[in-house]
Short mmCIF file of C-alpha atoms in Angstrom, two decimals:
data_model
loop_
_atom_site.label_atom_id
_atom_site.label_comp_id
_atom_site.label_asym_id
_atom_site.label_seq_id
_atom_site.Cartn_x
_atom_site.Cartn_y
_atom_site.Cartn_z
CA UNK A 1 0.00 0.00 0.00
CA UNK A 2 1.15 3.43 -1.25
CA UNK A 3 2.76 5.12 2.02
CA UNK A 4 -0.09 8.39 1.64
CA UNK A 5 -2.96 6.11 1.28
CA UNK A 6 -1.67 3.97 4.30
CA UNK A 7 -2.05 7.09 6.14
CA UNK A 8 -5.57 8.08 4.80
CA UNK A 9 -7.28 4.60 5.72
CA UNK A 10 -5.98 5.28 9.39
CA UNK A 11 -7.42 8.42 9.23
CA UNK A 12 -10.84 6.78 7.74
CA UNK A 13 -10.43 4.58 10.42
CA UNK A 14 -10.43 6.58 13.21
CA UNK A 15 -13.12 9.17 11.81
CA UNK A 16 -15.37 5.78 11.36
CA UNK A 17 -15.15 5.05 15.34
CA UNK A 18 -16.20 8.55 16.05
CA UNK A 19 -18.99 7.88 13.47
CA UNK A 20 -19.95 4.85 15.02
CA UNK A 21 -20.03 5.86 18.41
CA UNK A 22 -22.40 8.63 17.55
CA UNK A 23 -24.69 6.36 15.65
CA UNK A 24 -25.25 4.50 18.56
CA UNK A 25 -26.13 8.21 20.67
CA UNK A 26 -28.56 9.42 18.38
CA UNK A 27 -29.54 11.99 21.50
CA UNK A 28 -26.47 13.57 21.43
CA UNK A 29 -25.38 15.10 17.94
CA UNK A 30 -26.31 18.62 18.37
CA UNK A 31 -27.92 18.91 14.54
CA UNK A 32 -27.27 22.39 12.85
CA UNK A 33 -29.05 23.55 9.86
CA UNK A 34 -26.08 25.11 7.32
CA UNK A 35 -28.80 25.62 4.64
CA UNK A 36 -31.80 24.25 3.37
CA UNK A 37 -32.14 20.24 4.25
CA UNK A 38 -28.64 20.45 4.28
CA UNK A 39 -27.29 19.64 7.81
CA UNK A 40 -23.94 19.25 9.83
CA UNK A 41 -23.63 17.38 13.64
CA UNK A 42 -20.86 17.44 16.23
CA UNK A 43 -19.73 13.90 14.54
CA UNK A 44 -19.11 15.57 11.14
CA UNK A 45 -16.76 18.18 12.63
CA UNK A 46 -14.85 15.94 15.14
CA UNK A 47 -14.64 13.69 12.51
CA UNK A 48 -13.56 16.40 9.96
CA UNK A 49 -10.69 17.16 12.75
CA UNK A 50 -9.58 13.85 13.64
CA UNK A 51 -8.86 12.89 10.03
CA UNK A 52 -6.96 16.20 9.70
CA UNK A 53 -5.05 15.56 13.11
CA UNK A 54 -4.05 12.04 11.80
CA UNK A 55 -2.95 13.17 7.97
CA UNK A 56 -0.95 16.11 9.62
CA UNK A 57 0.94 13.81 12.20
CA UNK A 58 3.07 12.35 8.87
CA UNK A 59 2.40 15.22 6.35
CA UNK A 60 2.29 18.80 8.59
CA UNK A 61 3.37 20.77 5.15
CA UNK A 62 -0.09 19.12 3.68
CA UNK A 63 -3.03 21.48 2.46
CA UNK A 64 -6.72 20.74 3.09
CA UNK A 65 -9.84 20.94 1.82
CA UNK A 66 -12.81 19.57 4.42
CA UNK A 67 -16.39 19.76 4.11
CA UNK A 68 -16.54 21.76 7.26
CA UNK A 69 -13.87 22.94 8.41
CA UNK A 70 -12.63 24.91 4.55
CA UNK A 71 -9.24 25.25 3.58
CA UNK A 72 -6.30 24.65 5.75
CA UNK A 73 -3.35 26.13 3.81
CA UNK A 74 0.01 24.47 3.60
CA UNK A 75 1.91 22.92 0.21
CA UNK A 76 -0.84 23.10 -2.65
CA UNK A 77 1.06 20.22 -4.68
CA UNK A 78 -0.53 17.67 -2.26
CA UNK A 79 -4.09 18.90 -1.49
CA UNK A 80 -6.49 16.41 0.81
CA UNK A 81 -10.26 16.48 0.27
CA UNK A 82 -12.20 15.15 2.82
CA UNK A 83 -15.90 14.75 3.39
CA UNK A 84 -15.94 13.31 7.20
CA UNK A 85 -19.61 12.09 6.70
CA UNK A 86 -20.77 11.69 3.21
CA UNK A 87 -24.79 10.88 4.19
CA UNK A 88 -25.25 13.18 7.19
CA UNK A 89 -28.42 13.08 6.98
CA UNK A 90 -28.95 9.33 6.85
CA UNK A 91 -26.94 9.37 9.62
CA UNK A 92 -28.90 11.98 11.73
CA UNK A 93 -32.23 9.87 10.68
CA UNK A 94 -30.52 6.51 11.97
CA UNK A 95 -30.37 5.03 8.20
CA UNK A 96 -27.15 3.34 8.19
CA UNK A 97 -26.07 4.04 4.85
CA UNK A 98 -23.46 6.79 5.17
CA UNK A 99 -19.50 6.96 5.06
CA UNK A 100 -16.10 8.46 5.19
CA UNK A 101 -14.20 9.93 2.22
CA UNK A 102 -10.61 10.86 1.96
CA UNK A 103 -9.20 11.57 -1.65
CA UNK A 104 -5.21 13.38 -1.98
CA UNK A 105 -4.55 15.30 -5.30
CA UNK A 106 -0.93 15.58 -5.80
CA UNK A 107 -0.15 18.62 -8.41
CA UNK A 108 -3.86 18.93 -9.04
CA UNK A 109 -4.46 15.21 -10.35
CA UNK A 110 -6.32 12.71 -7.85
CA UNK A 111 -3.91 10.69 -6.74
CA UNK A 112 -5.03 8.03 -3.33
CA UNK A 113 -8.57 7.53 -2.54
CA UNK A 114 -10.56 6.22 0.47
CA UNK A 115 -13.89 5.64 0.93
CA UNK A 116 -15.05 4.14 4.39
CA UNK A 117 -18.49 2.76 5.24
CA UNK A 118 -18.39 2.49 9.40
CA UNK A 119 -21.20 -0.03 9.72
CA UNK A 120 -20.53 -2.47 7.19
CA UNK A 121 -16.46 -2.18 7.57
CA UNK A 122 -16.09 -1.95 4.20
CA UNK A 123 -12.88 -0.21 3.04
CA UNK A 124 -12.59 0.93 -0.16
CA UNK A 125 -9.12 2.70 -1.93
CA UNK A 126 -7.16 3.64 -4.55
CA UNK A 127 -4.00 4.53 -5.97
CA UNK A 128 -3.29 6.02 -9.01
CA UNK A 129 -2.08 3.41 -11.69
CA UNK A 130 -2.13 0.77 -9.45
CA UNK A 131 -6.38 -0.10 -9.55
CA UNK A 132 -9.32 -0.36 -6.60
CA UNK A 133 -9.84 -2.54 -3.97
CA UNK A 134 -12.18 -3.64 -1.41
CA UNK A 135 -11.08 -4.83 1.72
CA UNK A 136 -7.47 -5.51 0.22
CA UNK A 137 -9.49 -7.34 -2.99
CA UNK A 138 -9.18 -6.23 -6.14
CA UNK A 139 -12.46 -4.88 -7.66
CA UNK A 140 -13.84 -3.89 -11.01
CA UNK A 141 -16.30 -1.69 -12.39
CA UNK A 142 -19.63 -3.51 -14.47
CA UNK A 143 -19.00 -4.73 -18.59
CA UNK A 144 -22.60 -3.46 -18.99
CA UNK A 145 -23.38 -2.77 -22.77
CA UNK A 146 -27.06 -1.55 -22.46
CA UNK A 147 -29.54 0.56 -20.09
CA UNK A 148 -32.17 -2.33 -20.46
CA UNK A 149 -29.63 -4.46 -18.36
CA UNK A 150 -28.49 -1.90 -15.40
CA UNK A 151 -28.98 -1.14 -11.80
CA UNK A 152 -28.21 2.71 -11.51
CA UNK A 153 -27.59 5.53 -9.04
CA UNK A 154 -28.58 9.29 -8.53
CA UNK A 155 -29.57 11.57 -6.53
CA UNK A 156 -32.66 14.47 -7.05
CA UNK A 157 -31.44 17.99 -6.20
CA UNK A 158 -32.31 18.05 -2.72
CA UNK A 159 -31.04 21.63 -1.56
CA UNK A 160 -32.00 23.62 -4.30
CA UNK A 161 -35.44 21.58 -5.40
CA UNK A 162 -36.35 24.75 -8.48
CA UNK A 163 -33.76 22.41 -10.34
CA UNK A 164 -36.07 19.57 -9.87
CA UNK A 165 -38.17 19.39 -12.89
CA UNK A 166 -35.06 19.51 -15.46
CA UNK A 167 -33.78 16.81 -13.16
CA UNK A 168 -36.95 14.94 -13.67
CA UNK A 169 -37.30 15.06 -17.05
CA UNK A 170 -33.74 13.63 -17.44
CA UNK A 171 -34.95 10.89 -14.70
CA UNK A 172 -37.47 9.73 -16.81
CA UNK A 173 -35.74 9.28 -20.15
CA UNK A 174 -33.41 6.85 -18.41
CA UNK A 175 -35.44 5.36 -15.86
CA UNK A 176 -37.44 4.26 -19.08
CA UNK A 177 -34.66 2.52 -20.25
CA UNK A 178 -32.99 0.96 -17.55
CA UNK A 179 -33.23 -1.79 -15.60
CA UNK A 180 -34.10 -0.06 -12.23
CA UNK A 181 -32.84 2.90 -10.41
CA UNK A 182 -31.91 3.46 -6.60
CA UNK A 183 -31.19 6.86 -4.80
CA UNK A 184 -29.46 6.34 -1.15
CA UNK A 185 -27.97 9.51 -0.11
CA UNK A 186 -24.10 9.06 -0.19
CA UNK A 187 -22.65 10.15 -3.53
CA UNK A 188 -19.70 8.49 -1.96
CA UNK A 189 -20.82 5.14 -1.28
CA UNK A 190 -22.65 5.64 -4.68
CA UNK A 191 -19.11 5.33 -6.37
CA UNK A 192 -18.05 3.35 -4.53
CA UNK A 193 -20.71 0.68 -5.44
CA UNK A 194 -19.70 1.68 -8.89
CA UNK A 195 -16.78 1.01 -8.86
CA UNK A 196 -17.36 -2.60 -7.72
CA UNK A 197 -19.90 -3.54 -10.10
CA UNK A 198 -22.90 -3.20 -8.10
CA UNK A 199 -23.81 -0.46 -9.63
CA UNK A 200 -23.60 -0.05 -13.31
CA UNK A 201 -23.68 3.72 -13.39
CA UNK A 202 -24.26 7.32 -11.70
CA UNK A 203 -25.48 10.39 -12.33
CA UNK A 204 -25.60 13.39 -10.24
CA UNK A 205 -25.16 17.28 -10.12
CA UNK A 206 -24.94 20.27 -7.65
CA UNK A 207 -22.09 18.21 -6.13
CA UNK A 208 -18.98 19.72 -4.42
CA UNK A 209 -14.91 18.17 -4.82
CA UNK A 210 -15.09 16.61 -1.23
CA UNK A 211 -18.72 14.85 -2.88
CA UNK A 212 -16.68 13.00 -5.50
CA UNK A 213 -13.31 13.20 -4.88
CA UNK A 214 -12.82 9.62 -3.38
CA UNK A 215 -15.34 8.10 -5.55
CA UNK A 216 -14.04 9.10 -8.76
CA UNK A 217 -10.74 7.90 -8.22
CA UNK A 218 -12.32 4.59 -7.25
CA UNK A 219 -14.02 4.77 -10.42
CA UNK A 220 -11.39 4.79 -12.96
CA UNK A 221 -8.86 2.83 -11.27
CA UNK A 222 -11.43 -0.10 -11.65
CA UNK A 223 -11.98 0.35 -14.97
CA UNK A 224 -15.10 2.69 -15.34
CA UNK A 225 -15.53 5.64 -17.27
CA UNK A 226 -16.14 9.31 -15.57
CA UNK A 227 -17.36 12.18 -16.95
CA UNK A 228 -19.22 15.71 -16.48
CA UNK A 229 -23.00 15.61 -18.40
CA UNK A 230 -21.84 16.59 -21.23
CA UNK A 231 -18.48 13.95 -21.22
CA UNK A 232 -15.95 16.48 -20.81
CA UNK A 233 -13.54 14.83 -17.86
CA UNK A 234 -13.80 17.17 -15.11
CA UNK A 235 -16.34 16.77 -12.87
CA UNK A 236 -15.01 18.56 -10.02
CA UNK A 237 -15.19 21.60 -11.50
CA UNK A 238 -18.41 21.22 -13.48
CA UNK A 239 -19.96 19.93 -10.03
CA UNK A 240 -21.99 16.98 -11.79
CA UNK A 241 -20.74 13.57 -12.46
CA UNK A 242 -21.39 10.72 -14.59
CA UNK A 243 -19.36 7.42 -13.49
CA UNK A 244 -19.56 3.50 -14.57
CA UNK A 245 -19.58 1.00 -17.32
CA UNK A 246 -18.39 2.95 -20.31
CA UNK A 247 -21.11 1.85 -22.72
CA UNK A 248 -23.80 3.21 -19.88
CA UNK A 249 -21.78 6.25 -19.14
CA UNK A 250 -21.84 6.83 -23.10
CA UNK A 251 -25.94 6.10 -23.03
CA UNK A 252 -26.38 8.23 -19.34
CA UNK A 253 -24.76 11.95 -21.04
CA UNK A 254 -26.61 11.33 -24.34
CA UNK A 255 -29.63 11.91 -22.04
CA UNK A 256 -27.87 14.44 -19.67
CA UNK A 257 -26.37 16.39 -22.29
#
């Protein structure tokens, strides 16, 4: 394991026990409203610090980039993105579907990649070049060659809902071809599933870097295709993203376009 990612799944690690613990003291997370249905708890910000406590104990000259906390300024060639709890608000409503993502992007390119789901202990990473695993098990995106045969993922646009009915009509198109769709609440764990084939594909938009960061990585180092809705390869900085079997990623922008 690459040396930087080693570090990251400790971090994931430890921000998963915090998780966990609060999970299990649903009376005690001290829920804040940051914007419409758009929430943060005490977990997300302890968790937030504890990852960045960990990362800085090997790397102090590190920059950040949490979902909380902002930027942390320090050597912009190696720049962490971290959500600390992709799913807050499965997590504040007790569904346990909900994780941990850690991504590094040396010299602006993603580079290692965590993604850790607390209640299943399920460990997912990535290095660049060197493909995805699961639990120290290589993994690999779907083969799928047509909508008709797919499970998807997306999400509606939950914090700005006047975007809903262009979001709809692009929901329909595709739900009418594919095989089913499912919308859980962790763009993270969304990837991740992608990336090992129990998804076929994703779609979403209004996303920010520490969203996707993880997930995309995860993505292409198992063999999937990313892209932005119109499949330009940026989805960062577009904000939307479009991940998975590269026939169904091809099918997915031709309706998101």
């Amino acid at each position: 394991m690459h040396p930087m990612l080693n570090i990251a799944v400790r971090a994931a690690r430890v921000a998963g026990t915090i998780i966990s613990r609060g999970f299990e003291n649903q009376s005690d997370l001290m829920t804040q409203a940051k914007g419409d249905n758009d929430y943060v708890t005490r977990i997300d910000k302890e968790a937030e610090q504890a990852i960045i406590s960990k990362i800085k104990q090997s790397y102090p000259e590190h920059s950040f980039v949490g979902e909380e906390g902002g930027l942390v300024a320090g050597d912009d060639d190696y720049k962490w993105i971290i959500d600390p709890l992709d799913g807050t608000t499965n997590f504040i409503k007790g569904i346990p579907h909900f994780a941990v993502s850690i991504a590094l992007m040396h010299k602006g390119r993603l580079d290692q990649a965590v993604v850790f789901d607390p209640i299943r202990s399920e460990l997912f990473t990535a290095s660049k070049g060197a493909g995805a695993q699961l639990n120290g098990f290589r993994i690999r995106a779907s083969k799928a060659r047509e909508l008709s045969q797919t499970v998807l993922a997306t999400a509606f646009p939950f914090k700005n809902k006047a975007a809903f009915p262009k979001c709809l009509e692009s929901f329909s198109k595709i739900y009418m071809e594919a095989g089913d769709i499912r919308r859980c609440g962790s763009a993270a764990l969304d990837l991740a599933y992608v990336a090992c084939g129990r998804y076929d594909g994703y779609w979403e938009s209004g996303l920010k870097p520490w969203d996707i960061a993880g997930g995309e990585l995860l993505v292409r180092e198992a063999g999937g295709l990313v892209t932005d809705f119109s499949g330009g390869n940026d989805p960062m900085k577009k904000g939307e993203i479009v991940a998975g079997a590269p026939k169904v990623v091809q099918a997915l922008v031709k309706h998101l376009k």
